[in-house]
Coordinates of C-alpha atoms in Angstrom, one line a residue:
M1 CA -3.4 -6.6 -0.1
N2 CA -0.3 -5.2 1.4
L3 CA -1.2 -2.0 3.7
R4 CA 2.6 -0.6 3.6
H5 CA 2.5 0.1 -0.1
T6 CA -1.0 1.5 0.2
L7 CA -0.7 3.4 3.7
G8 CA 3.1 4.3 3.4
A9 CA 2.4 7.9 1.8
F10 CA -0.3 8.2 4.6
F11 CA 1.5 7.5 7.5
L12 CA 4.1 9.9 6.4
L13 CA 1.8 12.6 5.9
T14 CA 0.0 12.2 9.3
F15 CA 1.7 10.7 11.9
C16 CA 2.9 12.2 14.7
M17 CA 6.8 12.2 13.9
A18 CA 6.3 14.1 10.5
N19 CA 9.4 15.9 10.9
L20 CA 11.6 13.2 11.2
L21 CA 10.0 10.6 8.6
F22 CA 10.6 12.8 5.8
A23 CA 14.4 12.2 5.9
Q24 CA 15.8 9.0 4.4
I25 CA 15.4 5.8 6.5
P26 CA 19.0 3.9 5.8
R27 CA 18.5 0.8 4.3
S28 CA 21.5 -1.5 5.2
G29 CA 20.2 -2.2 8.6
K30 CA 23.8 -1.5 10.2
S31 CA 25.6 1.8 11.2
N32 CA 29.5 3.2 11.1
A33 CA 28.9 5.0 14.3
S34 CA 31.5 4.9 16.9
P35 CA 31.0 3.3 20.6
A36 CA 31.3 7.2 21.4
E37 CA 28.3 8.8 19.0
I38 CA 26.1 5.6 20.6
E39 CA 26.7 6.5 23.8
K40 CA 26.0 10.2 23.0
A41 CA 22.9 9.3 21.0
K42 CA 21.9 6.9 24.1
E43 CA 22.2 10.0 26.8
A44 CA 20.1 12.1 24.8
V45 CA 17.5 9.5 24.9
E46 CA 17.8 9.0 28.5
A47 CA 17.8 12.9 29.2
T48 CA 14.7 13.5 26.9
P49 CA 12.9 10.2 27.0
D50 CA 9.8 12.1 25.1
S51 CA 12.0 13.0 21.9
L52 CA 11.1 11.6 18.9
R53 CA 14.6 12.8 17.0
A54 CA 16.7 11.8 20.2
H55 CA 15.3 8.4 19.6
R56 CA 15.7 7.9 16.0
T57 CA 19.3 9.1 16.0
Y58 CA 20.0 6.7 18.9
L59 CA 18.2 3.7 16.7
F60 CA 20.5 4.6 13.7
A61 CA 23.8 4.9 15.5
M62 CA 22.7 1.2 16.9
G63 CA 21.6 0.6 13.1
L64 CA 18.5 -1.0 13.1
S65 CA 19.8 -4.7 12.9
N66 CA 21.6 -4.5 15.9
P67 CA 20.1 -7.4 18.0
L68 CA 20.7 -5.3 21.5
I69 CA 18.0 -2.5 20.6
V70 CA 15.0 -4.4 21.3
S71 CA 16.7 -5.3 25.3
Q72 CA 17.6 -1.7 25.1
Y73 CA 13.6 -0.5 25.0
E74 CA 12.2 -3.1 27.2
E75 CA 14.6 -1.6 29.7
W76 CA 13.5 2.1 28.8
M77 CA 9.8 0.7 29.4
K78 CA 10.4 -0.3 33.0
K79 CA 11.8 2.7 33.4
Y80 CA 9.3 4.3 32.1
P81 CA 6.2 2.4 32.0
G82 CA 3.5 5.0 31.2
D83 CA 5.2 6.9 28.7
V84 CA 3.8 5.8 25.2
K85 CA 6.6 7.4 23.2
I86 CA 9.3 4.7 24.1
P87 CA 7.2 1.5 22.4
L88 CA 5.9 4.4 19.4
A89 CA 9.3 6.2 18.8
I90 CA 11.0 2.2 18.2
S91 CA 7.9 0.6 16.4
T92 CA 7.1 4.2 13.8
V93 CA 11.4 3.8 13.1
Y94 CA 11.3 0.0 12.1
Y95 CA 7.8 0.4 10.2
N96 CA 9.2 3.4 8.1
A97 CA 12.4 1.1 7.5
E98 CA 10.0 -2.2 6.5
M99 CA 11.5 -4.1 8.9
P100 CA 9.6 -6.6 11.2
Q101 CA 10.3 -5.8 14.5
P102 CA 7.5 -3.0 15.6
G103 CA 5.0 -5.6 15.8
D104 CA 5.6 -6.0 19.9
F105 CA 5.9 -2.8 20.6
L106 CA 3.2 -1.6 18.4
L107 CA 0.8 -4.0 20.9
K108 CA 2.0 -1.8 24.0
A109 CA 1.5 1.4 22.5
S110 CA -2.0 0.4 21.8
A111 CA -2.6 -0.9 24.8
M112 CA -1.2 2.5 26.3
Q113 CA -3.4 4.8 23.5
P114 CA -6.1 2.2 22.5
Q115 CA -8.0 5.6 20.6
N116 CA -4.9 5.9 18.6
G117 CA -6.7 4.8 15.2
K118 CA -2.7 5.4 13.8
I119 CA -1.3 2.8 15.7
W120 CA -3.9 0.3 14.7
M121 CA -3.2 0.9 11.3
M122 CA 0.4 0.1 11.7
L123 CA -0.6 -3.1 13.2
A124 CA -2.8 -3.9 10.4
A125 CA 0.1 -3.4 8.1
D126 CA 2.5 -5.5 9.9
A127 CA 0.1 -8.5 10.4
D128 CA -0.4 -8.3 7.2
M129 CA 3.2 -8.2 6.2
K130 CA 3.2 -12.1 7.6
G131 CA 0.0 -12.9 5.8
E132 CA -2.2 -12.7 9.0
N133 CA -4.9 -11.4 7.3
E134 CA -7.4 -11.6 9.9
L135 CA -6.1 -10.2 12.5
S136 CA -5.3 -7.3 9.9
T137 CA -9.1 -7.1 8.8
E138 CA -9.5 -6.8 13.0
Y139 CA -6.7 -4.2 13.8
L140 CA -8.2 -2.2 10.6
K141 CA -11.5 -2.6 12.0
K142 CA -10.4 -1.3 15.3
A143 CA -8.7 1.9 13.1
T144 CA -12.2 2.8 12.2
L145 CA -13.8 2.5 15.5
T146 CA -11.7 5.0 16.7
D147 CA -12.7 7.4 14.2
S148 CA -15.6 6.7 11.9
A149 CA -15.1 10.0 10.1
N150 CA -11.6 9.0 8.7
A151 CA -12.0 8.0 5.0
D152 CA -8.3 6.9 5.2
Y153 CA -9.1 4.4 7.9
A154 CA -12.4 3.4 6.4
W155 CA -11.0 2.8 3.0
E156 CA -8.3 0.3 3.8
Y157 CA -11.6 -1.2 5.9
L158 CA -13.3 -1.5 2.8
F159 CA -10.8 -3.6 0.8
T160 CA -10.3 -6.5 3.2
F161 CA -14.0 -7.3 1.4
E162 CA -12.3 -7.0 -1.8
H163 CA -11.6 -11.0 -2.4
G164 CA -15.3 -12.2 -1.0
D165 CA -18.2 -11.7 -2.6
Q166 CA -18.6 -9.5 -5.6
R167 CA -22.0 -8.3 -5.3
V168 CA -21.5 -7.7 -1.2
Y169 CA -17.8 -5.8 -2.1
R170 CA -19.6 -3.5 -4.8
Q171 CA -22.3 -2.6 -2.4
K172 CA -20.0 -1.7 0.3
V173 CA -18.0 0.5 -2.7
F174 CA -21.2 2.7 -3.3
D175 CA -22.1 3.1 0.3
F176 CA -18.7 4.1 0.8
V177 CA -19.1 6.7 -2.1
K178 CA -22.4 7.8 -0.7
R179 CA -20.5 8.3 3.0
F180 CA -17.6 9.9 1.9
P181 CA -18.8 11.7 -1.3
T182 CA -16.3 14.6 -1.7
S183 CA -13.3 12.3 -0.8
E184 CA -10.3 11.6 -2.9
R185 CA -10.8 8.2 -1.3
S186 CA -14.1 7.3 -2.8
A187 CA -13.0 8.2 -6.4
Q188 CA -9.8 5.7 -5.1
A189 CA -12.6 3.2 -4.3
L190 CA -14.1 3.4 -7.4
Y191 CA -11.2 3.5 -9.6
W192 CA -10.1 -0.3 -8.1
L193 CA -13.3 -1.4 -8.4
C194 CA -13.1 -1.1 -12.5
E195 CA -9.5 -2.3 -12.2
R196 CA -10.8 -5.6 -10.6
T197 CA -13.5 -6.3 -12.7
T198 CA -13.4 -8.2 -16.0
N199 CA -16.4 -7.4 -17.8
L200 CA -16.6 -4.8 -20.1
N201 CA -19.6 -3.1 -19.9
D202 CA -19.4 -2.6 -15.9
R203 CA -16.0 -1.5 -16.6
I204 CA -17.7 1.4 -18.5
A205 CA -20.1 1.9 -16.3
Y206 CA -18.2 2.4 -13.3
L207 CA -15.5 4.9 -15.1
E208 CA -18.7 6.6 -16.5
E209 CA -19.5 7.1 -12.9
L210 CA -16.3 8.1 -11.9
R211 CA -16.0 10.7 -14.2
E212 CA -19.0 11.9 -13.3
L213 CA -18.8 11.8 -9.7
Y214 CA -15.4 13.5 -9.2
P215 CA -14.3 15.3 -12.2
P216 CA -10.9 14.3 -13.1
Q217 CA -9.5 17.8 -13.6
K218 CA -9.8 17.5 -9.0
F219 CA -9.9 14.1 -8.5
R220 CA -6.3 12.4 -9.6
W221 CA -7.6 8.8 -9.2
S222 CA -10.5 10.1 -11.8
A223 CA -8.2 11.1 -13.8
S224 CA -6.2 8.0 -13.7
G225 CA -9.5 6.1 -14.3
M226 CA -10.1 8.5 -17.5
K227 CA -6.9 7.0 -19.4
I228 CA -8.5 3.3 -18.7
L229 CA -11.9 4.6 -20.4
A230 CA -10.2 6.5 -22.9
D231 CA -8.3 3.2 -23.9
I232 CA -11.7 1.5 -24.2
Y233 CA -13.4 3.7 -26.7
L234 CA -10.2 3.9 -28.7
Q235 CA -11.1 0.3 -29.5
T236 CA -14.8 0.7 -29.4
D237 CA -15.5 4.0 -30.4
P238 CA -13.1 6.6 -31.4
T239 CA -15.1 9.5 -31.9
K240 CA -16.5 9.0 -28.1
A241 CA -12.7 8.5 -27.1
L242 CA -12.0 11.7 -29.1
T243 CA -15.0 13.5 -26.9
L244 CA -13.7 12.5 -23.6
I245 CA -9.7 13.3 -24.8
D246 CA -10.8 16.6 -25.5
E247 CA -12.5 17.1 -22.0
M248 CA -8.9 16.3 -20.4
G249 CA -6.6 19.0 -21.6
N250 CA -3.4 18.7 -23.3
G251 CA -1.2 16.7 -20.8
D252 CA 1.4 14.8 -23.2
S253 CA -0.3 11.2 -22.7
W254 CA -3.7 12.9 -23.8
K255 CA -1.7 14.6 -27.1
I256 CA -1.3 11.2 -27.6
R257 CA -4.6 9.7 -27.5
R258 CA -5.8 12.3 -29.3
H259 CA -3.6 11.5 -32.2
I260 CA -4.3 8.0 -31.7
S261 CA -8.4 9.0 -31.8
E262 CA -8.0 11.4 -34.7
S263 CA -5.8 8.6 -36.7
L264 CA -8.3 5.4 -35.9
I265 CA -11.2 8.1 -37.1
Q266 CA -9.3 8.7 -40.7
V267 CA -8.1 4.7 -40.7
A268 CA -11.8 3.6 -40.8
E269 CA -13.2 6.1 -43.7
L270 CA -10.0 5.0 -45.8
E271 CA -11.3 1.3 -44.7
R272 CA -14.7 2.5 -46.0
A273 CA -12.9 3.5 -49.3
Q274 CA -10.8 0.5 -49.5
N275 CA -7.8 2.5 -49.3
Y276 CA -5.5 0.1 -47.8
S277 CA -2.2 1.2 -48.0
D278 CA -2.7 4.8 -46.9
A279 CA -4.8 3.4 -44.0
I280 CA -1.7 0.7 -43.2
A281 CA 0.4 4.0 -43.1
K282 CA -1.5 5.9 -41.1
L283 CA -1.4 3.6 -38.1
N284 CA 2.6 3.2 -38.6
Q285 CA 2.2 7.1 -37.5
V286 CA 0.7 6.2 -34.6
K287 CA 2.6 5.9 -31.1
L288 CA 1.3 4.5 -28.0
P289 CA 1.4 6.4 -24.7
Q290 CA 4.1 4.9 -21.9
Y291 CA 1.0 2.9 -20.1
S292 CA -2.0 1.7 -22.4
S293 CA -4.1 -1.6 -22.7
I294 CA -4.1 -1.4 -26.8
K295 CA -1.3 -2.4 -28.6
D296 CA -3.0 -5.9 -29.4
F297 CA -5.8 -3.7 -30.4
L298 CA -3.7 -1.8 -32.9
L299 CA -1.3 -4.3 -34.3
L300 CA -4.4 -6.5 -34.9
K301 CA -6.1 -3.5 -37.0
K302 CA -3.2 -3.1 -38.8
A303 CA -2.9 -6.9 -39.8
S304 CA -6.4 -6.8 -40.9
L305 CA -5.4 -4.2 -42.9
L306 CA -2.8 -6.1 -44.5
E307 CA -4.4 -9.1 -45.5
K308 CA -7.0 -6.7 -47.0
S309 CA -4.1 -4.6 -49.0
G310 CA -3.0 -8.3 -50.3
N311 CA -0.1 -8.8 -47.3
L312 CA -1.7 -11.6 -46.2
N313 CA 2.5 -13.1 -44.9
T314 CA 3.1 -9.8 -43.4
A315 CA -0.1 -10.0 -41.4
Y316 CA 1.1 -13.6 -40.2
D317 CA 4.4 -12.1 -39.1
S318 CA 3.2 -9.5 -37.2
V319 CA 0.6 -11.6 -34.9
A320 CA 3.6 -13.8 -34.8
I321 CA 5.8 -11.6 -33.5
Q322 CA 3.7 -10.5 -30.6
F323 CA 2.3 -13.6 -29.6
A324 CA 5.7 -15.6 -29.5
K325 CA 6.4 -12.4 -26.7
L326 CA 3.0 -12.4 -24.9
P327 CA 0.4 -14.9 -26.0
S328 CA -3.4 -14.3 -25.9
D329 CA -6.2 -16.2 -27.1
Q330 CA -7.4 -13.0 -29.3
L331 CA -4.0 -12.9 -31.3
D332 CA -4.1 -16.6 -31.4
T333 CA -7.4 -16.5 -33.0
A334 CA -5.9 -14.1 -35.6
L335 CA -2.8 -16.0 -36.0
Q336 CA -4.3 -19.2 -36.9
S337 CA -6.6 -17.6 -39.4
Y338 CA -4.0 -16.2 -41.2
G339 CA -1.9 -19.5 -40.9
R340 CA -4.7 -21.4 -42.2
K341 CA -4.8 -19.0 -45.5
L342 CA -1.6 -19.6 -46.2
N343 CA -1.9 -23.3 -45.9
K344 CA -0.3 -23.8 -42.7
N345 CA -1.4 -26.2 -40.1
R346 CA -1.2 -26.0 -36.0
D347 CA 2.3 -27.6 -35.9
Q348 CA 3.6 -25.3 -38.9
I349 CA 2.3 -22.6 -37.0
A350 CA 4.0 -23.7 -33.6
K351 CA 7.2 -24.2 -35.2
D352 CA 7.2 -20.5 -36.7
I353 CA 6.2 -19.3 -32.8
E354 CA 9.1 -21.6 -31.4
T355 CA 11.7 -20.0 -34.1
I356 CA 10.8 -16.9 -33.2
R357 CA 11.3 -17.3 -29.4
D358 CA 14.5 -19.3 -29.6
S359 CA 16.0 -16.3 -31.7
T360 CA 15.3 -13.8 -28.5
A361 CA 16.2 -16.5 -25.9
V362 CA 18.8 -15.9 -23.6
A363 CA 20.9 -17.9 -21.1
A364 CA 19.4 -17.0 -17.5
F365 CA 22.2 -16.1 -14.5
P366 CA 23.5 -19.6 -13.4
F367 CA 22.5 -18.5 -10.0
E368 CA 22.9 -20.2 -6.5
L369 CA 20.8 -18.5 -3.6
G370 CA 20.5 -19.8 -0.3
L371 CA 16.9 -21.1 1.2
Y372 CA 14.6 -19.8 3.6
T373 CA 13.5 -23.0 4.2
S374 CA 16.4 -24.8 4.9
N375 CA 20.3 -24.2 5.2
G376 CA 21.0 -25.2 2.0
K377 CA 21.1 -23.7 -1.3
L378 CA 19.4 -24.1 -4.9
S379 CA 20.8 -23.6 -8.3
L380 CA 19.6 -23.0 -11.5
H381 CA 21.6 -26.2 -12.4
D382 CA 19.0 -28.1 -10.1
L383 CA 16.0 -27.2 -11.8
K384 CA 17.3 -28.3 -15.2
G385 CA 15.0 -30.2 -17.1
K386 CA 11.5 -28.0 -15.6
V387 CA 10.5 -25.0 -17.0
V388 CA 10.9 -21.8 -14.1
L389 CA 8.7 -19.3 -12.6
L390 CA 10.6 -16.5 -11.5
T391 CA 10.0 -13.9 -9.1
F392 CA 12.2 -10.8 -7.7
W393 CA 10.1 -9.5 -5.0
F394 CA 9.9 -8.3 -1.2
P395 CA 7.3 -8.7 1.5
A396 CA 6.6 -4.7 1.5
C397 CA 6.3 -4.8 -2.0
G398 CA 2.5 -4.2 -3.0
P399 CA 2.2 -5.1 -6.7
C400 CA 3.9 -8.0 -6.0
G401 CA 1.2 -9.2 -3.2
A402 CA -1.4 -8.3 -5.6
E403 CA -0.1 -10.8 -8.0
F404 CA 1.0 -13.5 -6.1
P405 CA -2.8 -15.0 -6.0
H406 CA -2.9 -14.7 -9.7
F407 CA 0.3 -16.9 -10.1
E408 CA -1.2 -19.4 -7.5
A409 CA -4.2 -19.6 -9.7
V410 CA -2.1 -20.8 -12.5
M411 CA 0.2 -22.7 -10.9
D412 CA -2.7 -24.7 -9.3
K413 CA -3.2 -26.1 -13.0
F414 CA 0.3 -27.3 -13.7
K415 CA 0.5 -29.4 -10.1
G416 CA 2.8 -32.6 -10.8
S417 CA 4.1 -31.0 -14.0
R418 CA 7.7 -29.8 -14.8
V419 CA 7.4 -26.3 -13.4
A420 CA 9.1 -24.9 -10.2
Y421 CA 7.9 -21.6 -9.0
I422 CA 10.9 -19.2 -7.5
G423 CA 10.6 -15.7 -5.7
I424 CA 14.1 -14.0 -5.1
D425 CA 13.4 -11.6 -2.2
V426 CA 15.8 -8.5 -2.9
T427 CA 15.4 -7.1 0.7
P428 CA 17.1 -8.8 3.3
L429 CA 15.9 -6.2 5.9
Q430 CA 12.8 -8.4 5.6
D431 CA 13.8 -11.5 6.2
A432 CA 11.5 -12.6 9.1
Y433 CA 8.6 -11.7 7.1
V434 CA 9.0 -14.2 4.5
L435 CA 8.6 -17.7 5.8
P436 CA 5.2 -16.4 8.0
F437 CA 4.3 -14.2 4.4
L438 CA 4.4 -17.5 2.8
K439 CA 2.9 -19.8 5.3
N440 CA -0.1 -17.8 6.1
N441 CA -1.1 -16.9 2.5
K442 CA -0.2 -20.5 1.6
Y443 CA 1.6 -19.6 -1.4
S444 CA 3.8 -22.2 -2.8
F445 CA 6.9 -20.7 -4.3
I446 CA 10.1 -21.4 -3.4
P447 CA 11.6 -18.4 -1.6
L448 CA 15.9 -17.4 -2.0
R449 CA 17.9 -14.8 -0.8
G450 CA 18.7 -12.1 -3.1
D451 CA 19.4 -8.7 -2.8
P452 CA 18.8 -5.5 -5.1
E453 CA 22.8 -5.7 -6.4
F454 CA 22.2 -9.2 -7.4
A455 CA 18.8 -8.5 -9.3
F456 CA 19.7 -5.7 -10.9
K457 CA 23.1 -7.1 -12.4
N458 CA 22.8 -10.8 -13.0
F459 CA 19.1 -10.4 -14.4
G460 CA 18.5 -6.4 -15.0
V461 CA 15.8 -6.2 -12.4
T462 CA 15.5 -2.3 -11.6
S463 CA 11.7 -2.3 -9.7
E464 CA 9.8 -5.5 -8.5
P465 CA 7.4 -7.4 -9.2
E466 CA 9.7 -8.6 -12.5
N467 CA 9.0 -11.9 -13.6
F468 CA 10.5 -14.6 -15.9
L469 CA 9.7 -17.8 -17.6
I470 CA 13.2 -19.9 -18.4
D471 CA 12.6 -23.1 -20.3
E472 CA 14.2 -26.2 -19.4
D473 CA 17.6 -25.6 -20.8
G474 CA 17.9 -23.1 -18.8
K475 CA 17.2 -19.6 -21.0
I476 CA 14.9 -16.9 -20.3
V477 CA 12.2 -17.3 -23.2
F478 CA 9.5 -14.7 -21.4
K479 CA 10.3 -11.5 -19.8
D480 CA 8.6 -8.4 -18.9
F481 CA 5.1 -9.5 -18.3
R482 CA 2.5 -9.0 -15.8
I483 CA 0.0 -11.5 -14.4
D484 CA -3.7 -10.1 -12.9
G485 CA -6.6 -11.2 -13.0
T486 CA -7.5 -10.4 -16.8
N487 CA -4.7 -12.1 -18.5
H488 CA -4.2 -15.9 -16.4
R489 CA -4.6 -17.5 -20.1
T490 CA -1.6 -15.7 -21.1
L491 CA 0.7 -17.5 -18.6
E492 CA -0.7 -20.7 -18.7
M493 CA -0.2 -20.6 -22.7
M494 CA 3.7 -19.5 -22.0
I495 CA 4.1 -22.2 -19.3
S496 CA 2.4 -25.0 -21.6
S497 CA 4.4 -23.6 -25.1
L498 CA 7.5 -24.4 -22.7
L499 CA 6.4 -27.5 -21.6
E500 CA 5.1 -28.8 -25.1
K501 CA 8.6 -27.5 -26.5
G502 CA 10.1 -29.9 -23.7
R503 CA 8.5 -32.9 -24.4
K504 CA 9.6 -32.5 -28.0
A505 CA 13.0 -32.2 -27.0
E506 CA 12.8 -35.8 -25.2

């Protein structure tokens, strides 16, 4: 769920310390303030204990990783036992720095102000970061009880049902939409209902309802959903896609999609006329928007035209290159079909794919990093002879948290095999969250200590999650992939291919 990811902007905009929270939070956890500056900041807090700005200045002067901070605030709480701003100040600063210290102080603040929903929401996020999902849900429920008209609170509570009975969850989404018919949160709920749905007809139905209830010109989540719907229609009915695209205006991504839909309509006409060379030329002019799900569709369409034009070898090669990079059952079906027509058996096709992958594989950086589970270290050399699934992550990363269950579902199928599952945490300030997060979520990856500089310098990582598959010889064969509920097979096929390559080498 990872509430920190989904609620970060909400807290920044709504919490009572808004004028302070827009400033950039220091990420080092340390401070270069002199003893005199620290003493001055401390005096300012004691002179005006209700000043949130004074608290923030003091905390940053001390350095957020300074262990003396907690004892100082406990002393101030004894001195000002009824002042909720004391525990609220420290917990809010730590919360926005995405550090694990706020929990105990938030509980003390909640005891003083049990009707403050924002405190319960922050407690929910803190529990979520530790993988304490039931406790997080309990706090979310408390937040909704403080303000039943608050769509933000209700939306977060709604999503605690996401991984339960899907019929129940679906009904709760539609109940939420009826309850908050004009809220952006309702558009968001329908959007995510679509995103989590693998049935194509259901996806279309949810998106069409989103389109009808929440005009995309007014609701940003609906506008995002229309890109998904347009990409579906581009593959199933380009004319219907063009109608939708024309409704969406002239933004850059819509101009690109308009060109794609017009091109596909023309390609269909050229194909009917058996003018395959012009149809291929038309497809070659198509450019994809930055985020689009139709890359394989266009590639397979072009491959089909190449075959019809007599260029079977080129069709085979184009599919083989994409399959080698990011395999799928759909690509495999086409690849095997073209291969058979070229008198290639499965072993020959597999050899072709291996050759392509070998040509692009590069040696992974020979890391040696500290373990969270002991005082020891783990190196890439220690993993020689194993396929390594490597992900760069950090506990507050929402997309990381969303991807982990899918990794686990795939890794369950490779238990007992030569596969190592490694996670390098790039945010040392969140170290205290790592082991509770793994234990409570029952995640199986081996957590290693990293930092942003290591990730960028040695693996080119600029954002998380970023994933790599390393073969038994320490070479990166697969990268730039993400796994969700729709593509478990892709990861299975990638891992299986590397294990098979290792068996052949023995």
